[in-house]
Coordinates of C-alpha atoms in Angstrom, one line a residue:
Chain A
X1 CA 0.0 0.0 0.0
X2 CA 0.9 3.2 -0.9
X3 CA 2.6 5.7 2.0
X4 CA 1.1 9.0 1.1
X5 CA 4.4 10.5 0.1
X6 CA 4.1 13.2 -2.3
X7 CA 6.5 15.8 -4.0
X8 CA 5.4 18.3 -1.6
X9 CA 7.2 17.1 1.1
X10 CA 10.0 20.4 1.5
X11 CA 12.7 18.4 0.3
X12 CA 14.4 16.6 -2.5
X13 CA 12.7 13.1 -2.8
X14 CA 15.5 10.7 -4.1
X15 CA 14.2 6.9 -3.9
X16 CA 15.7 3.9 -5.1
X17 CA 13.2 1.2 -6.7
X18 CA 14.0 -1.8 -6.7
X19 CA 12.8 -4.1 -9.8
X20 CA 13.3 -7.7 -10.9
X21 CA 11.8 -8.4 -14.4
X22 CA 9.9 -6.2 -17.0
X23 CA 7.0 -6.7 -15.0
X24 CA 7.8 -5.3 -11.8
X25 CA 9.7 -2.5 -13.4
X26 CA 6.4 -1.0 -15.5
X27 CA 4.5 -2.4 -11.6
X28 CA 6.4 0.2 -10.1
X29 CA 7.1 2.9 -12.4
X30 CA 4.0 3.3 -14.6
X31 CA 1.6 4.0 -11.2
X32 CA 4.2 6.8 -10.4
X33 CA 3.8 8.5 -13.4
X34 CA 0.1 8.2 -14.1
X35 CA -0.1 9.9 -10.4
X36 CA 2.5 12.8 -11.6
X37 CA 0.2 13.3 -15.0
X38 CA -2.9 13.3 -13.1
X39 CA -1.6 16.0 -10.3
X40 CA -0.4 18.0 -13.7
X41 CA 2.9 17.6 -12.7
X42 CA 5.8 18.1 -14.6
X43 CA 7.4 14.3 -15.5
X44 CA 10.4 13.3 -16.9
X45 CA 11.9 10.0 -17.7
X46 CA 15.5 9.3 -18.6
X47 CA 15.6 5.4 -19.2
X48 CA 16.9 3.0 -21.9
X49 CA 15.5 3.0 -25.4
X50 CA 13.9 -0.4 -24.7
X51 CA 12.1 0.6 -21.4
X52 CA 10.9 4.3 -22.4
X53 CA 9.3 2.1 -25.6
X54 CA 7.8 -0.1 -22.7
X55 CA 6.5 2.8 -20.8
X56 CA 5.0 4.6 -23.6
X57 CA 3.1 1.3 -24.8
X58 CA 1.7 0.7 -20.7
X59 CA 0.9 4.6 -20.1
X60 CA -1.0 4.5 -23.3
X61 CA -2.8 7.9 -24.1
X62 CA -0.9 9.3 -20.6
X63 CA 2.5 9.2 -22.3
X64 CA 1.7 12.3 -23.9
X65 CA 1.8 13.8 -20.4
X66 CA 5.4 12.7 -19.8
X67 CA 8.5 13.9 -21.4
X68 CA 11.0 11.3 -22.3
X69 CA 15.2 11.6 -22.7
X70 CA 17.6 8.8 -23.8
X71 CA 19.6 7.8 -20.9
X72 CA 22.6 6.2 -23.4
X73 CA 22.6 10.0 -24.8
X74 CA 22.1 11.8 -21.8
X75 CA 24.2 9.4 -19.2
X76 CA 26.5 7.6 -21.2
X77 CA 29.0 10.3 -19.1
X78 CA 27.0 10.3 -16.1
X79 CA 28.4 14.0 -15.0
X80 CA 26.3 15.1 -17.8
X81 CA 22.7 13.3 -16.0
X82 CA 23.1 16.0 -13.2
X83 CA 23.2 19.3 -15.5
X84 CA 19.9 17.7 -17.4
X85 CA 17.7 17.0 -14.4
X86 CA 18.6 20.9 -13.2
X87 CA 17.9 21.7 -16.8
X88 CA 14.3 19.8 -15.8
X89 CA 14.1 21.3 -12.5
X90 CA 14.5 24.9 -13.3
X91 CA 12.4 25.1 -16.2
X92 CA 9.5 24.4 -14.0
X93 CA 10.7 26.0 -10.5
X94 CA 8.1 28.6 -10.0
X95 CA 5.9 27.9 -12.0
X96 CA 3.6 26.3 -8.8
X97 CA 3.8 22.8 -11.1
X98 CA 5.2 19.9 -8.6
X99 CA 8.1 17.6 -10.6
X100 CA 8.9 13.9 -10.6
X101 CA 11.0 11.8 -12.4
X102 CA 12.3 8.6 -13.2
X103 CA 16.4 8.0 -14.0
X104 CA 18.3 4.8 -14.3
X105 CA 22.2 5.8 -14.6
X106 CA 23.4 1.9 -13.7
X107 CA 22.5 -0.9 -15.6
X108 CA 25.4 -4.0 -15.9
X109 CA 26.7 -3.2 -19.4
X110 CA 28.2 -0.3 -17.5
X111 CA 32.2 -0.6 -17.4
X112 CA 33.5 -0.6 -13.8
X113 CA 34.9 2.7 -13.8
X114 CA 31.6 3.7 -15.4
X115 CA 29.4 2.3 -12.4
X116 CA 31.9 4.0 -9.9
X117 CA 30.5 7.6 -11.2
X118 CA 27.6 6.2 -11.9
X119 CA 27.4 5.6 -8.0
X120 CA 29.0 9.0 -7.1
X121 CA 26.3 10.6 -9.2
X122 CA 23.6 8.9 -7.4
X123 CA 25.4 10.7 -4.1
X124 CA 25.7 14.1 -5.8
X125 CA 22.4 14.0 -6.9
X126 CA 21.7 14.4 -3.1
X127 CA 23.6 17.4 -2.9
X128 CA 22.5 18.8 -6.1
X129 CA 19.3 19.4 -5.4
X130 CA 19.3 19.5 -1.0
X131 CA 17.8 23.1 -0.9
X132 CA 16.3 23.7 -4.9
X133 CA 12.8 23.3 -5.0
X134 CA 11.2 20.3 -4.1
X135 CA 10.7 16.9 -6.5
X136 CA 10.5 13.3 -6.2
X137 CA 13.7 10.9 -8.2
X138 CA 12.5 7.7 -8.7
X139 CA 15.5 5.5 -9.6
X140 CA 15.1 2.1 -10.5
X141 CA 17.8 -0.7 -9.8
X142 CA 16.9 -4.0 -11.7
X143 CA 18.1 -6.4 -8.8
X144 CA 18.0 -9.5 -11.0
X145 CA 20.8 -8.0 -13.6
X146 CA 23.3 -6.1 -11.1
X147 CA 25.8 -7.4 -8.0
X148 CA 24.9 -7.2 -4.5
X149 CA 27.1 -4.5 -3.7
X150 CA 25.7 -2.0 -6.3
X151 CA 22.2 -2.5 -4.6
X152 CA 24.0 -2.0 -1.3
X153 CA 25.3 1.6 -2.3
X154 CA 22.2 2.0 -4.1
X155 CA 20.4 1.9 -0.7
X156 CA 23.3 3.7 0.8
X157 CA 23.1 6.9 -1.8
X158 CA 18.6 6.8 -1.5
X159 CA 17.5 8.3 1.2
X160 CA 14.1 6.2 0.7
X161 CA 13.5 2.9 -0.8
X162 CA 10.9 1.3 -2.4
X163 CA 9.9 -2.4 -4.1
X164 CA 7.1 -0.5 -6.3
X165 CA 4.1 -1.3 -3.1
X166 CA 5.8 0.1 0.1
X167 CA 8.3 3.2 1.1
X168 CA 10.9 3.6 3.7
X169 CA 13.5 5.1 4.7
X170 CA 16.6 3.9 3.8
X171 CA 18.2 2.4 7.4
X172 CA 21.5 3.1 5.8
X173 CA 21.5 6.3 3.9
X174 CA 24.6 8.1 3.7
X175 CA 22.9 11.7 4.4
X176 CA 23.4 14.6 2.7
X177 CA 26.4 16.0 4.0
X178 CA 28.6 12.6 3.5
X179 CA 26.9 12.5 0.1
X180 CA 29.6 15.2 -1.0
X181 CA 32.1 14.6 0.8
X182 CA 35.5 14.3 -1.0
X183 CA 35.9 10.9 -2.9
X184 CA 39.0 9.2 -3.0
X185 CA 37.6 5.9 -3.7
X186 CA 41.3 4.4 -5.1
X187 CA 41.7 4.5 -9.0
X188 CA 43.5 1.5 -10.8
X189 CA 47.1 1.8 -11.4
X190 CA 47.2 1.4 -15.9
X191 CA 48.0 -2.1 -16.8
X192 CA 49.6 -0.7 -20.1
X193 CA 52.8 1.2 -20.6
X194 CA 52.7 5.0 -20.0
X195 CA 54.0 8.4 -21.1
X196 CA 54.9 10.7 -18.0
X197 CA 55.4 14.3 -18.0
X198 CA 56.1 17.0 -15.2
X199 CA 54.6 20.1 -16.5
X200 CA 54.2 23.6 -15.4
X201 CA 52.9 26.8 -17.1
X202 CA 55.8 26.9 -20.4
X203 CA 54.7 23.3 -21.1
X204 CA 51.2 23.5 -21.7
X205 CA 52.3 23.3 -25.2
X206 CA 54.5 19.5 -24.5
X207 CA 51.2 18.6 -22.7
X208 CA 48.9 19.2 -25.8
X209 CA 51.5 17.7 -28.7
X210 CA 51.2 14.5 -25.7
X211 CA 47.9 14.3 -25.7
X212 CA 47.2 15.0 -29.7
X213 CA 50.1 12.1 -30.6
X214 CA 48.3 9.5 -28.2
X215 CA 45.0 10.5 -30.0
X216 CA 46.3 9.7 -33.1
X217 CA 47.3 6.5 -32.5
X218 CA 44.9 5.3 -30.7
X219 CA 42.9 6.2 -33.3
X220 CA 40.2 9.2 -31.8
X221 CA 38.5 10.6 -35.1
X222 CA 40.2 14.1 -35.7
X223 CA 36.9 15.8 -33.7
X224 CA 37.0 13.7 -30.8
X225 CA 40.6 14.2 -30.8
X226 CA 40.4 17.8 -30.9
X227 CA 38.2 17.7 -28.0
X228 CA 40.6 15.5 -26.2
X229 CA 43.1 18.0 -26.3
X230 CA 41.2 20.5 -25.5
X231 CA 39.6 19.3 -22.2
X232 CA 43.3 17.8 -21.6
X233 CA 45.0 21.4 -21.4
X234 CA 41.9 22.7 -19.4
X235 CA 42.7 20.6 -17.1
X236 CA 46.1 20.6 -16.9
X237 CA 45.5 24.5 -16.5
X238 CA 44.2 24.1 -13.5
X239 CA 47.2 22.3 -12.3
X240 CA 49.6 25.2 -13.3
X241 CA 46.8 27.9 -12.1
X242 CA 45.1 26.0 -9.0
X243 CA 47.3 23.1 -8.4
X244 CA 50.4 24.6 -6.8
X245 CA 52.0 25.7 -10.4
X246 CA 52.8 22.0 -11.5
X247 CA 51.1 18.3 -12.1
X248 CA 51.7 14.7 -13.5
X249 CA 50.5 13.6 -16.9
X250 CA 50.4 10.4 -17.6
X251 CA 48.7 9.1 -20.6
X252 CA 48.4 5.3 -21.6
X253 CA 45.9 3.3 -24.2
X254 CA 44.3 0.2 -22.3
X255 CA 42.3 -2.0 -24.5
X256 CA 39.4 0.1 -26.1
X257 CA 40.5 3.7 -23.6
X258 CA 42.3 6.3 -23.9
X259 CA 43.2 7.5 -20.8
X260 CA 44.9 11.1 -19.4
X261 CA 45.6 12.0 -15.9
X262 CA 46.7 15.1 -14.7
X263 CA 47.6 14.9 -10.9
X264 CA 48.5 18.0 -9.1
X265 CA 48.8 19.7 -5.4
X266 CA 45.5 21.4 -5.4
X267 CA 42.5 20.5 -3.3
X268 CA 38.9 19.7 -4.9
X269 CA 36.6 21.7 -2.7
X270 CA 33.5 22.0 -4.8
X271 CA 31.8 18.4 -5.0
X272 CA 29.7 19.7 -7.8
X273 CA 32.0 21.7 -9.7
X274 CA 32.5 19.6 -12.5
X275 CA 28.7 19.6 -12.9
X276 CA 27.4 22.9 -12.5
X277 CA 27.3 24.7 -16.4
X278 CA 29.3 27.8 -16.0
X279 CA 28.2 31.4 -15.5
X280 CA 28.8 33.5 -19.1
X281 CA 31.0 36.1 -16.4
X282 CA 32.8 33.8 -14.0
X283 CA 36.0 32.4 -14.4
X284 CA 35.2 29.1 -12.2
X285 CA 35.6 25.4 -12.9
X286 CA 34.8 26.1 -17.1
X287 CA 37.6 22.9 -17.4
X288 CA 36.0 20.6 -16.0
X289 CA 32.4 21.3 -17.6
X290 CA 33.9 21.1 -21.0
X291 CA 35.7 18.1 -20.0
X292 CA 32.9 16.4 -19.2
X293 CA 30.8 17.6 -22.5
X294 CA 34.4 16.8 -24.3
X295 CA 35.1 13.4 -22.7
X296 CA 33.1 10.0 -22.4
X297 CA 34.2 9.7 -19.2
X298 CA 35.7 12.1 -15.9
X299 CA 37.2 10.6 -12.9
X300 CA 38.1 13.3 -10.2
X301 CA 39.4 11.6 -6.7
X302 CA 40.9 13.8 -3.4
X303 CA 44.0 12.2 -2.2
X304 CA 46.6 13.4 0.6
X305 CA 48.5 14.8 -1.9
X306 CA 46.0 16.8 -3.6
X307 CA 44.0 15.6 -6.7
X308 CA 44.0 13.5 -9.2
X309 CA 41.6 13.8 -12.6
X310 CA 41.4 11.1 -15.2
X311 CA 40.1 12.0 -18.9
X312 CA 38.9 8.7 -20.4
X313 CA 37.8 8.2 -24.3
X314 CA 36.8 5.3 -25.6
X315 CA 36.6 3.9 -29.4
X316 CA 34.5 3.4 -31.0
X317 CA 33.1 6.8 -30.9
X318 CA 30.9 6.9 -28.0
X319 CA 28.9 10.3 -28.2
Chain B
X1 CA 51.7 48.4 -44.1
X2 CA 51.8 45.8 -41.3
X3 CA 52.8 46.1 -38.1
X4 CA 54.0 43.0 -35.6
X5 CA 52.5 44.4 -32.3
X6 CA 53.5 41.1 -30.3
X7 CA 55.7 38.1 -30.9
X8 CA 56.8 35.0 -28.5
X9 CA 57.4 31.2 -29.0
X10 CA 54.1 30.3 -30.1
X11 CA 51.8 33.7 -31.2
X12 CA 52.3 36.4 -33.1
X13 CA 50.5 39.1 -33.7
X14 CA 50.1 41.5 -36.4
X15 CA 47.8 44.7 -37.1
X16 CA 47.0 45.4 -41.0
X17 CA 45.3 48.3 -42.1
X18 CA 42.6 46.1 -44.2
X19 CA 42.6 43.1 -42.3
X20 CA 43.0 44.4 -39.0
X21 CA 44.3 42.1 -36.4
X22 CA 45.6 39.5 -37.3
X23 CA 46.7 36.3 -34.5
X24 CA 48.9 33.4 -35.4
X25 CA 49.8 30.3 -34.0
X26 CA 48.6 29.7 -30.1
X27 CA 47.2 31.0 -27.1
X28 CA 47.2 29.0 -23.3
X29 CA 47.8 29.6 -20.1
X30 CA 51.6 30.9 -20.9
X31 CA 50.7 33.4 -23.3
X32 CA 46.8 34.7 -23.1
X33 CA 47.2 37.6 -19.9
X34 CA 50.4 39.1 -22.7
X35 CA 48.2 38.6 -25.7
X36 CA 44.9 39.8 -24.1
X37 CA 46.5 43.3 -22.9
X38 CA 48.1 43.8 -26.5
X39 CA 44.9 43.5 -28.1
X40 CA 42.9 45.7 -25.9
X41 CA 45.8 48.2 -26.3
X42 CA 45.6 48.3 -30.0
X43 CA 41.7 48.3 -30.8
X44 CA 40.7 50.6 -33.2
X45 CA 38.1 53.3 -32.9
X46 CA 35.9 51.9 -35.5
X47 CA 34.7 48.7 -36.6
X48 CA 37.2 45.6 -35.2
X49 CA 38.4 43.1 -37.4
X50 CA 39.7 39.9 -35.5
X51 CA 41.6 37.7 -37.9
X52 CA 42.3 34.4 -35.5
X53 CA 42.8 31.8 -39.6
X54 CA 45.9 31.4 -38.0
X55 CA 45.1 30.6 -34.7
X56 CA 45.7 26.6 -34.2
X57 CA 45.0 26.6 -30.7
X58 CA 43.4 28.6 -28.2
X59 CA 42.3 27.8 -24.3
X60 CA 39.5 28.5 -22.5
X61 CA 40.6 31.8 -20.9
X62 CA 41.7 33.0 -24.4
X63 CA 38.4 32.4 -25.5
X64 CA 37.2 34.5 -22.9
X65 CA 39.4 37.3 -23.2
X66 CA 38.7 37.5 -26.8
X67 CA 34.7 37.8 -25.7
X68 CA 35.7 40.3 -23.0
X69 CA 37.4 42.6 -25.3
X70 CA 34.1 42.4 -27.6
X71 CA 31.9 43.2 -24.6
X72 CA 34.1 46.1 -24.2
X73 CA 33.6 47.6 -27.4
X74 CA 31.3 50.7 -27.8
X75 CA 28.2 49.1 -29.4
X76 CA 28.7 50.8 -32.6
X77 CA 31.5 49.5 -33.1
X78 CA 31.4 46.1 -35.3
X79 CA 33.1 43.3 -33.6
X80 CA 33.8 40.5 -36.6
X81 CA 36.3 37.6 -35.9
X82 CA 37.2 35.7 -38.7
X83 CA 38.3 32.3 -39.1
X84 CA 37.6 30.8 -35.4
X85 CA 38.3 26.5 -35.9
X86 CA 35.5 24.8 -35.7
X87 CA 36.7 23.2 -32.5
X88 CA 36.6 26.4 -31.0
X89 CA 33.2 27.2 -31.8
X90 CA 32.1 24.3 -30.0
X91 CA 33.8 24.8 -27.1
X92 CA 32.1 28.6 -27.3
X93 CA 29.0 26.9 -27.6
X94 CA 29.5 24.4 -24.7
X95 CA 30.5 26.7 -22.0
X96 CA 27.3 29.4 -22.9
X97 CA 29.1 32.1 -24.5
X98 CA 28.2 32.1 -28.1
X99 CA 25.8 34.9 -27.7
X100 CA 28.0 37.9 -27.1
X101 CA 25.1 40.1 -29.2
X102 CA 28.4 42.5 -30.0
X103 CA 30.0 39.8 -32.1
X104 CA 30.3 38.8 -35.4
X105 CA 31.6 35.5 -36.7
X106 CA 33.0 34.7 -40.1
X107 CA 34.4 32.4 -41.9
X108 CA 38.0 32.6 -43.6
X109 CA 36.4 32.7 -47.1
X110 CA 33.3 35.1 -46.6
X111 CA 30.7 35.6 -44.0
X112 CA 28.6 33.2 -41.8
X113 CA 26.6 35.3 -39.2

């Protein structure tokens, strides 16, 4: 039975559902958005292909009510989910309509360092939208599909839960405040041989012809390799401007990735900074937006020595 | 007659009569506080021709300081650059600042905008 839980509650409504066939998915999802149509709410869904097809075909003549967005467009970096649902959320703050949605970043075709971000987006998500206007995130985790542990930080990162019928709070949510807290979950050493570089501000130029050569031979098209430059000297930028004057590079090709990391003294503050789009006038975190738009893939961790950020492309082309 | 207002290891920059000014090669971190002030000391009065065909690479903050020195402009002056890489253009267009209303874009070969 339903918990009369509504998007008016004065907060941010993040809840994990938890699904285990086709069945229970549209059980659980198409009740939720009939009841946002109905209330003339604003609703958005950002699912697969294959399940917005599904939900179309069981809300019938109410799909019209419901605006839909490819997840493999919108999340394939899942930085970029974040930017959309605020896109969502402040095209209708004010405007007295409540909002709900429905967003499935993780499903198991997602590579691991894909379904780490994935899981640190779920967490930011919490942060994101802690004092905006109010809405209600329905996220649904197909239980069958992904590994225990995933479902374990999925009810760690929810602060409710649901099986489609009941609601609760989720006994082990990580709250708000530890949802942003500094992540320096360990990256993988590379597996592949390496280029290194010390740079500082003359070598900007060393740290482009770097990343442009590995490009090429890793095979980026020329567009995707321009854009992998680009967001490379962004960032290492902010180690030369921000970092204490000087990073790392290292750049290596593992398998079907391209990866660049830029490691440098300076401490990542702003949990949301790669994620916010930047102001016209301010002269904030503008690298690590247009990494994120540039890259298919943006690891940032905090570690005692300052930070590390990893650039990743993969082939073939994923955007 | 052409006149080489600034030159380093990777930009030069010239100001032409007919073309006005004219950048070449590229702009970072190293290089876009010394190119920035040379431009905003040598604007003309009237219209502003911005010649960047020979620009191969140019950051985020040179980017900017190329839109802050259109913003700057009187509004009746014209503000045309010419010949921004395509690359460039989208990285305008991803971090929001493709509508400066004071300028112009055009291609190498003729005009776009």
């Amino acid at each position: 039975m339903n918990v009369q839980v509504t998007p008016t509650d004065h907060r941010f409504r993040h809840e994990a559902l938890f699904y285990n066939s086709p069945e229970s998915f549209l059980a659980g999802t198409v009740p939720f958005l009939r009841e946002g149509v109905r209330n003339g709410e604003a609703v958005l869904v950002v699912e697969s292909a294959a399940k917005i097809q599904a939900l179309k075909s069981a809300l019938g003549s109410e799909a019209a009510g419901v605006l839909f967005a490819d997840m493999a467009g919108v999340g394939a970096n899942p930085a970029r989910i974040i930017p959309a649902w605020q896109d969502f959320v402040d095209s209708f703050s004010g405007t007295g309509r409540s909002m709900r949605g429905i967003g499935e970043p993780i499903w198991k075709e997602r590579t691991p360092e894909e379904l780490i971000e994935c899981q640190r987006h779920e967490s930011l998500l919490n942060v994101a939208f802690a004092d905006g206007e109010p809405w209600y995130l329905l996220c649904p985790y197909d239980t069958a599909a992904l590994p225990s542990d995933v479902i374990e930080e999925a009810r760690r990162s929810h602060a409710l839960l649901s099986d489609g019928h009941t609601h609760a709070e989720s006994p082990v949510f990580r709250g708000v405040e530890e949802s942003g807290a500094p992540f320096d979950t360990p990256l993988p050493e590379p597996q592949a041989a390496f280029s290194r570089l010390e740079f500082g501000l003359r070598d900007l130029k060393v740290v482009r012809d770097m990343a442009g050569a590995h490009a090429e031979s890793f095979g980026l098209s020329a567009s995707r390799a321009r854009g992998f430059v680009i967001a490379v000297n962004e960032i290492a930028t902010n180690s030369v401007g921000h970092g204490g004057g000087r990073g790392v590079m290292r750049i290596w090709q593992e398998g079907d990735k391209l990866t660049c990391e830029v490691a440098d003294a300076g401490r990542f503050n702003l949990p949301l900074a790669d994620r916010m789009r930047p102001a016209a006038d301010s002269s904030g975190a503008r690298g690590l937006w247009l990494a994120n738009q540039l890259c298919d893939l943006v690891q940032i961790r905090s570690v005692p020595q300052g930070s590390i950020v990893r650039l990743h492309m993969r082939e073939p082309a994923g955007r | 007659m052409e006149l080489t207002l600034y030159t380093d290891e990777r930009l030069e920059i010239k100001s032409e009569p007919t073309a006005g000014l004219r950048l070449k090669g590229e702009i970072d971190a190293w290089n876009v506080d010394s190119a920035a002030s040379i431009l905003a000391q040598h604007l003309p009065d009237g219209d502003i021709y911005l010649d960047l065909t020979g620009l191969s690479f140019c950051d985020v903050n040179g980017i900017r300081a190329l839109i802050a020195l259109a913003e700057k402009a009187n509004p009746k002056q014209r503000f045309t650059v010419r010949g921004l890489a395509p690359q460039l253009r989208e990285v305008l267009q991803i971090v929001g600042w493709a509508q400066v209303p004071q300028l112009r874009f055009e291609e190498s070969g003729g005009e776009s905008q």
